[in-house]
Short mmCIF file of C-alpha atoms in Angstrom, two decimals:
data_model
loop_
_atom_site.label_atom_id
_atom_site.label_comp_id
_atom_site.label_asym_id
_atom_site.label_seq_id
_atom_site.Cartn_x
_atom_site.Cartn_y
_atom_site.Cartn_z
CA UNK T 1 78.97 76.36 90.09
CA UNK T 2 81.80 74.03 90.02
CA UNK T 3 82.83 73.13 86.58
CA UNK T 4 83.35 68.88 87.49
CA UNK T 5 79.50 69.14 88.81
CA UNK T 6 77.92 71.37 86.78
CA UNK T 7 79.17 69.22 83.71
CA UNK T 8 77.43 66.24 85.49
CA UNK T 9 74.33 67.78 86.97
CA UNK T 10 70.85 68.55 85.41
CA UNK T 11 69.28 72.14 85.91
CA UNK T 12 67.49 72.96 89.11
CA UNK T 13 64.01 73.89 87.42
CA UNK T 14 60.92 74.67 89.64
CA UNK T 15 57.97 75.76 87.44
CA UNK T 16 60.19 75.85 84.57
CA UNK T 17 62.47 78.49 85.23
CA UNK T 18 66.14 76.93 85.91
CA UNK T 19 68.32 78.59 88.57
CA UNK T 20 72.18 78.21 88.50
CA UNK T 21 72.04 77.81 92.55
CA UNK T 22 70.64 75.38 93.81
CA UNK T 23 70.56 77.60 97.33
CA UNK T 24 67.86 80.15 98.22
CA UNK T 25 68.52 82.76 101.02
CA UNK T 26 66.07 84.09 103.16
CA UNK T 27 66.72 88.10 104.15
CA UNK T 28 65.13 87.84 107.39
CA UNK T 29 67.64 88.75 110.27
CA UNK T 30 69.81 90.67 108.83
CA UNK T 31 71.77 93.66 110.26
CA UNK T 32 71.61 96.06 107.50
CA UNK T 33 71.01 96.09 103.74
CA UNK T 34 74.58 96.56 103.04
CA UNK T 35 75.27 93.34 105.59
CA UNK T 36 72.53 91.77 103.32
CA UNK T 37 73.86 92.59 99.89
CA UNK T 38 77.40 91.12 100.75
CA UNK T 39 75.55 88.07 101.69
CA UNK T 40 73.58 87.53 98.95
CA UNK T 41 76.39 88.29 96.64
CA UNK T 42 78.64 85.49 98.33
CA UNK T 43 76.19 83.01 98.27
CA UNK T 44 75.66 83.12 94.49
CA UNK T 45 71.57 82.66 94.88
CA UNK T 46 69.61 83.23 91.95
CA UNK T 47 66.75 83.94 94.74
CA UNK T 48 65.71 85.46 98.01
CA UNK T 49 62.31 85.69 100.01
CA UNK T 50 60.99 88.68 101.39
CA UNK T 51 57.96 89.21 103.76
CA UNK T 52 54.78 91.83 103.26
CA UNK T 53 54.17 93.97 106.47
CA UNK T 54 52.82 97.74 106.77
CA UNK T 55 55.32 99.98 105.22
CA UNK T 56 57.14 101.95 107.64
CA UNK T 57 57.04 105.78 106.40
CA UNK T 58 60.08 106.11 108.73
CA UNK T 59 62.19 103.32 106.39
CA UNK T 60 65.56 104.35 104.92
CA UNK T 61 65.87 102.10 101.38
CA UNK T 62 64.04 99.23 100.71
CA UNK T 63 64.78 95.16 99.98
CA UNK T 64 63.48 95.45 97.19
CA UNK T 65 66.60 98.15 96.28
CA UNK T 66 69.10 95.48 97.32
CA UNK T 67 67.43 92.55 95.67
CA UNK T 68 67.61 95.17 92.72
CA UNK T 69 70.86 95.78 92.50
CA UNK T 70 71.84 91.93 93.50
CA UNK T 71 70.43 90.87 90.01
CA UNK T 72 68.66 87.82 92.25
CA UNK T 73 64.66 86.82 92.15
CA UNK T 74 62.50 87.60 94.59
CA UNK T 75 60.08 85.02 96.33
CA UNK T 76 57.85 86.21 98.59
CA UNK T 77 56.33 84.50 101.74
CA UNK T 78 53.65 84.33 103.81
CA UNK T 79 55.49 84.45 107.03
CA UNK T 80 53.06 85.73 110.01
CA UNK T 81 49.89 83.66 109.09
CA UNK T 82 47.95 81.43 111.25
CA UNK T 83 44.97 80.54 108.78
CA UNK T 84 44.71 79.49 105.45
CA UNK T 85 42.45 82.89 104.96
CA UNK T 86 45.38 84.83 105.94
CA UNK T 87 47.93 83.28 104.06
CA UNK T 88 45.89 83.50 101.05
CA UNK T 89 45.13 86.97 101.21
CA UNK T 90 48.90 87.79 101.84
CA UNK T 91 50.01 85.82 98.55
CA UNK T 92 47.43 87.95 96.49
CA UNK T 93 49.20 91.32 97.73
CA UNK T 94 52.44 90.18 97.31
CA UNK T 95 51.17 89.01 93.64
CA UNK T 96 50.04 92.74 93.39
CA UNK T 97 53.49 94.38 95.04
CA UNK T 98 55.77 92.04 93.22
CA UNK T 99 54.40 91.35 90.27
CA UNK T 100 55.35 87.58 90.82
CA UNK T 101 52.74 84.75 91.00
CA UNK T 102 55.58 82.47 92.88
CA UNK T 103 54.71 82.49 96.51
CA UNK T 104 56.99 80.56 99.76
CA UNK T 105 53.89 79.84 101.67
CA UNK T 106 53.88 79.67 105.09
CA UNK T 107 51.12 78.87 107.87
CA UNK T 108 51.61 78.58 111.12
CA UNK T 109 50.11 76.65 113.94
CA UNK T 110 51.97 77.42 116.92
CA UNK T 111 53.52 80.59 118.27
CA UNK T 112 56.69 78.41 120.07
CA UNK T 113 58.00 75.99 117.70
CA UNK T 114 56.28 77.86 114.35
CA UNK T 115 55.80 74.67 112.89
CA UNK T 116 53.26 74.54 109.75
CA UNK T 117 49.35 74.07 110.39
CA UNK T 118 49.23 71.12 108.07
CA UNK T 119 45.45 71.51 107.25
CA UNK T 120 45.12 75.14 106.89
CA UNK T 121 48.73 74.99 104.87
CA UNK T 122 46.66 72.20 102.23
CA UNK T 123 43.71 74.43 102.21
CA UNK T 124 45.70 77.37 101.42
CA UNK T 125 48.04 75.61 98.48
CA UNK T 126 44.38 74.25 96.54
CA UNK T 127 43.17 77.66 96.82
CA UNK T 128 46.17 79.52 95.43
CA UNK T 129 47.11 76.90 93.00
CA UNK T 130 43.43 77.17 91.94
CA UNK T 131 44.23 80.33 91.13
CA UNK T 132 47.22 80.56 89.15
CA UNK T 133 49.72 80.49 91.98
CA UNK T 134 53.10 78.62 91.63
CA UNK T 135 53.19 77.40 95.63
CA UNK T 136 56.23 76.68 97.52
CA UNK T 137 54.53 75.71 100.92
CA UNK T 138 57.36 75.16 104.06
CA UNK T 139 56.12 72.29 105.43
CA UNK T 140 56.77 69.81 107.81
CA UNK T 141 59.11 66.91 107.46
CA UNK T 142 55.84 64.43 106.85
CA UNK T 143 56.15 62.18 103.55
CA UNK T 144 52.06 61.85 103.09
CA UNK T 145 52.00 65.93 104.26
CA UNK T 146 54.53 66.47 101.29
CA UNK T 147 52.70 64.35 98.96
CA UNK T 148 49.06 65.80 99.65
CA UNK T 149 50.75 69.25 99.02
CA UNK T 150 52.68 67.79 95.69
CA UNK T 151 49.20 66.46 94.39
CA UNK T 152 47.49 69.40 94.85
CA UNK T 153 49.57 70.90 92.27
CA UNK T 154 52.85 72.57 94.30
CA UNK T 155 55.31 73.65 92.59
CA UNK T 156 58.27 72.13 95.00
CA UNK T 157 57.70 71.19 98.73
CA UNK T 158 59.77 72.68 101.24
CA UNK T 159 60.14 70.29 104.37
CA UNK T 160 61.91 71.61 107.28
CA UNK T 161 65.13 70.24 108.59
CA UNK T 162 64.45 71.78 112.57
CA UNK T 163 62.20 74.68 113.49
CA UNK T 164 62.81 78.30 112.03
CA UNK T 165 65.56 79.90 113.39
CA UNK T 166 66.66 77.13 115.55
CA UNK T 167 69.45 76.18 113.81
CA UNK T 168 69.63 72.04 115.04
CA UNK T 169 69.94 70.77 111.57
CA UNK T 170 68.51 68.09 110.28
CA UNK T 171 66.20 66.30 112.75
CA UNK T 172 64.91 63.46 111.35
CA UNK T 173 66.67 62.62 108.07
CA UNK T 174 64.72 59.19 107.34
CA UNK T 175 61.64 61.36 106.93
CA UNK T 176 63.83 63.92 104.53
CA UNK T 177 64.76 61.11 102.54
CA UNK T 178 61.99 59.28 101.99
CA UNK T 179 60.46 63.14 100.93
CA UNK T 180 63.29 63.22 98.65
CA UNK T 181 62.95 59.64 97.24
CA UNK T 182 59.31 59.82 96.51
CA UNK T 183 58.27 63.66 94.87
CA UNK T 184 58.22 64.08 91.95
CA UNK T 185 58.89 67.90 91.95
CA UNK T 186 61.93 68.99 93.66
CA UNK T 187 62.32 69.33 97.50
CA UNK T 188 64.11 72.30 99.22
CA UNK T 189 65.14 71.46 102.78
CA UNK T 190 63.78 74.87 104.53
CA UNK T 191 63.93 75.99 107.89
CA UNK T 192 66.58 74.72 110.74
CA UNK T 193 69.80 74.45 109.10
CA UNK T 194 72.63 75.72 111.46
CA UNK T 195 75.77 75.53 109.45
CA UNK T 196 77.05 74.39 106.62
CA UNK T 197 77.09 70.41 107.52
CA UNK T 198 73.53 70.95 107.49
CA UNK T 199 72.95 72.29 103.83
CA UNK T 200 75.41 69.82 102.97
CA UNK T 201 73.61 66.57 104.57
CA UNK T 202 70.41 67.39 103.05
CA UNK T 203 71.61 67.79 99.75
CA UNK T 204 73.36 64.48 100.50
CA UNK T 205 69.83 63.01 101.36
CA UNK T 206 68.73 63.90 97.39
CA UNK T 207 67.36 67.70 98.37
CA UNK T 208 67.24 69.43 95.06
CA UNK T 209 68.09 72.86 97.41
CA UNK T 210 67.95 74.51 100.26
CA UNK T 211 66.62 77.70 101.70
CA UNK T 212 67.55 79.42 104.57
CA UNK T 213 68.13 82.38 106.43
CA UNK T 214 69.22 83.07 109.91
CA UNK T 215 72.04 80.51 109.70
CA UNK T 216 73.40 83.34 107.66
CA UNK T 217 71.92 86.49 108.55
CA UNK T 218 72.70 85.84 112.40
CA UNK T 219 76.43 84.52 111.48
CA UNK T 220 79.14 87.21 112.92
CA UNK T 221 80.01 86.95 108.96
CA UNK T 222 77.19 86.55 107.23
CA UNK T 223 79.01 86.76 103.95
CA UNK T 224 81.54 83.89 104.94
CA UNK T 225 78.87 81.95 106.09
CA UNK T 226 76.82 82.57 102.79
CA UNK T 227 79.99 81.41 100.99
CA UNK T 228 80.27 78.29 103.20
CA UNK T 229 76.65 77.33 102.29
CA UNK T 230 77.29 78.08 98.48
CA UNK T 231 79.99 75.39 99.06
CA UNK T 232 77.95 73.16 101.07
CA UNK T 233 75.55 73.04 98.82
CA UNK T 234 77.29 71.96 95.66
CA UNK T 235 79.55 69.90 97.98
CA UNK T 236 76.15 67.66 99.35
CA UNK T 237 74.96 67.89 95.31
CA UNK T 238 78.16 66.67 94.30
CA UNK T 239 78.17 64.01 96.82
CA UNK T 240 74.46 62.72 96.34
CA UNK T 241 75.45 62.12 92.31
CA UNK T 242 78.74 60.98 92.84
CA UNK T 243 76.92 58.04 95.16
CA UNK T 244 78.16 57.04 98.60
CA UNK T 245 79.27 54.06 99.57
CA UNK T 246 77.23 51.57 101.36
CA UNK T 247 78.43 51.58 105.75
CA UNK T 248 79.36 48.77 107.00
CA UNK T 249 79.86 47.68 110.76
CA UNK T 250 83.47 46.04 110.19
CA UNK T 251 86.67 47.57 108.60
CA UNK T 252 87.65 47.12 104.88
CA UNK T 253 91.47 48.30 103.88
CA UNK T 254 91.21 50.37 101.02
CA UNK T 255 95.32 48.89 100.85
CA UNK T 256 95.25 45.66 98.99
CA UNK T 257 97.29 42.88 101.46
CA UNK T 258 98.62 41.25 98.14
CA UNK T 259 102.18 41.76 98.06
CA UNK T 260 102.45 42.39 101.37
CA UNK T 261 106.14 41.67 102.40
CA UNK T 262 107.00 38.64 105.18
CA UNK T 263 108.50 40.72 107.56
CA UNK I 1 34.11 110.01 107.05
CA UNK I 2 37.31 108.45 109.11
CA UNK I 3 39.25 105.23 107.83
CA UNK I 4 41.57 103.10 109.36
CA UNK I 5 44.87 103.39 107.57
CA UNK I 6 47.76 100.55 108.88
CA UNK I 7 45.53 100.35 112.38
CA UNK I 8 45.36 104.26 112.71
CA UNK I 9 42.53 106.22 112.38
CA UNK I 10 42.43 109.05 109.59
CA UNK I 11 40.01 111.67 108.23
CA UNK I 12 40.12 113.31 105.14
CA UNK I 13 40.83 109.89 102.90
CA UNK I 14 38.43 109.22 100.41
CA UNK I 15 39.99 106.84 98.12
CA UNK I 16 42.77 104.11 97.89
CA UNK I 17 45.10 106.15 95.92
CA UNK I 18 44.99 108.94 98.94
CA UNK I 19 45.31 106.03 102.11
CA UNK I 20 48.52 105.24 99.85
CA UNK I 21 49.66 108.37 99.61
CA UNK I 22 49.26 109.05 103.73
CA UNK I 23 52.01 106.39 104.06
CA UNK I 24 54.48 106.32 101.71
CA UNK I 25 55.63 108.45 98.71
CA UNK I 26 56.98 104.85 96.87
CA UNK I 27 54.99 102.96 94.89
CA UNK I 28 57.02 99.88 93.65
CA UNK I 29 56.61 97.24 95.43
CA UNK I 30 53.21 98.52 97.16
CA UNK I 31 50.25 96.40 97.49
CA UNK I 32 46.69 98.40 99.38
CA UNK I 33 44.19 95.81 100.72
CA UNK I 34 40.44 97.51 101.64
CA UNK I 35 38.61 95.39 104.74
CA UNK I 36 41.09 92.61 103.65
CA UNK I 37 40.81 92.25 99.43
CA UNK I 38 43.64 93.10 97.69
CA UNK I 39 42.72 96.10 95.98
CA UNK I 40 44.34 96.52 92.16
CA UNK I 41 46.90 99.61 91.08
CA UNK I 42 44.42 100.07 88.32
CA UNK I 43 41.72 100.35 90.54
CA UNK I 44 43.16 102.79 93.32
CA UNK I 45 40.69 105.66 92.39
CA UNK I 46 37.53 103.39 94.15
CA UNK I 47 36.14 105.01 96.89
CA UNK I 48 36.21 104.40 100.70
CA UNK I 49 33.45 104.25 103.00
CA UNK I 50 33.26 105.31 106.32
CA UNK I 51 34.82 102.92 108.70
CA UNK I 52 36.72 101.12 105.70
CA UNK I 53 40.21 99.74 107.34
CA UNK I 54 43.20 100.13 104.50
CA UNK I 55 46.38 98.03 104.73
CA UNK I 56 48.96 99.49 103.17
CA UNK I 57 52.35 96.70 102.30
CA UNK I 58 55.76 96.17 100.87
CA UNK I 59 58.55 94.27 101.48
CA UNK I 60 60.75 93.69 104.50
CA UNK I 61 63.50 91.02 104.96
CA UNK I 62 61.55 88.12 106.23
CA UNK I 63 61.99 84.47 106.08
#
């Protein structure tokens, strides 16, 4: 991290465990593990999600190897599920594969935009907080949504910035903010983000991080664009403590006319 | 006695540890659900019964 923020910025902290990064990469998308690896490396994340299918007895190395060898967390998701039932049973095998209570959880309620069921996503986080789960649910960009899902004992909420994969940034940033201004454990913008303007507004709109995935892992670099969102991010964190100034509808010099010469 | 094994159909499996074992050789990051219930590591050795569907998991890049 950069030395003038990280001298002025408190630890990112979910659960209790502190991560240097305040940016989480998703490995979905990408070309090859090696393609992967360079990403992960250049973005400096401290963590990166994984799905659970079937294995593949055809499959040449595993994520897990690269996540290995990366040094990084992993975080696995629920990506797939359509009922709470589905996503629970998914975070209890990844809790046996992984050996990791922490869970992204996803549930779906509609095959084109993949936007979260809201009431099978609740019903799922009281279960698996219930028992023993720390829950990162991806959620929708609704304030009382992110606050029913905060007081049923989440760990962070994860409101979207656009639909997965779509890259269109942040949509509605009022409803980010307000997220932002009101939880009381930390908000990761996830889902949406397209470039690095993106990360970098909704750190400016008080995000404690962001998570994403194909806006890297679909980049024709992925590495550079990892890099870019490593700088993004710590530019929008910078910029949200540094505090900007108010905008106004008429001009203000920032040249003082005292002194200015009778010519 | 046939199982189901990741949606196929397999004789010759009579517990956990051996519907594992008809998939994959790895067993780090492996998780073995029976009729949907995550199934333990420690508890592999249990049984199947006829018509039992397995799911055998690990990771892939998703999300």
């Amino acid at each position: 991290m950069d030395t003038v923020l990280s001298g002025r910025d408190t630890a990112f902290t979910i659960a209790g465990r502190t991560f240097g990064s305040r940016l989480i990469l998703g490995t979905g998308g990408a070309a090859s593990h090696k393609q992967l690896a360079e990403a992960i490396t250049a973005s400096g994340t401290e963590l990166v999600t994984v799905a659970l299918r079937r294995v593949d007895p055809g499959a040449t190395g595993s994520v897990l190897d690269v996540i290995e060898q990366c040094g990084v967390g992993v975080l696995p998701n629920t990506a797939g599920c359509f009922t709470a039932e589905q996503a629970v049973r998914t975070a209890r095998l990844a809790r046996e594969a992984f050996g990791t209570p922490w869970v992204k959880l996803e549930v779906i309620g509609d095959e084109d935009t993949l936007l979260p069921d809201p009431v099978e996503l609740l019903d799922a986080a009281e279960t698996l907080v219930r028992e023993g789960f720390t829950v990162l649910p991806y959620t929708s960009d609704d304030p009382v949504l992110a606050r029913r899902l905060e007081d049923a004992g989440c760990a962070a909420v994860m409101p979207l910035a656009a639909p997965i994969g779509t890259g269109l940034g942040v949509r509605n940033p009022h409803n980010l903010a307000l997220i932002c201004d009101s939880a009381a454990v930390p908000v990761i913008c996830d889902a949406g983000i397209g470039t690095a303007s993106d990360a970098a507004q909704a750190m400016e709109l008080g995000c404690s991080a962001v998570l994403l995935a194909t806006a890297v892992t679909r980049a024709a670099d992925p590495a550079l664009m990892a890099a870019a969102m490593r700088d993004a991010v710590n530019a929008g964190r910078a910029a949200r403590l540094a505090g900007r100034i108010p905008k106004r509808h008429l001009a203000k010099a920032s040249t003082a006319f005292e002194g200015m010469a009778d010519l | 006695m046939s199982v189901v094994v990741n949606g196929e159909a397999r004789e010759g499996i009579a517990t956990v540890a051996d519907a594992v074992a008809a998939v994959t050789e790895a067993r780090r990051g492996i998780a073995a659900a029976v009729n949907g219930e995550v199934v333990p590591r420690s508890e592999w050795d249990r049984a199947l019964a006829d018509g039992d569907a397995v799911e055998v998991l690990t990771a892939t890049q998703g999300g």
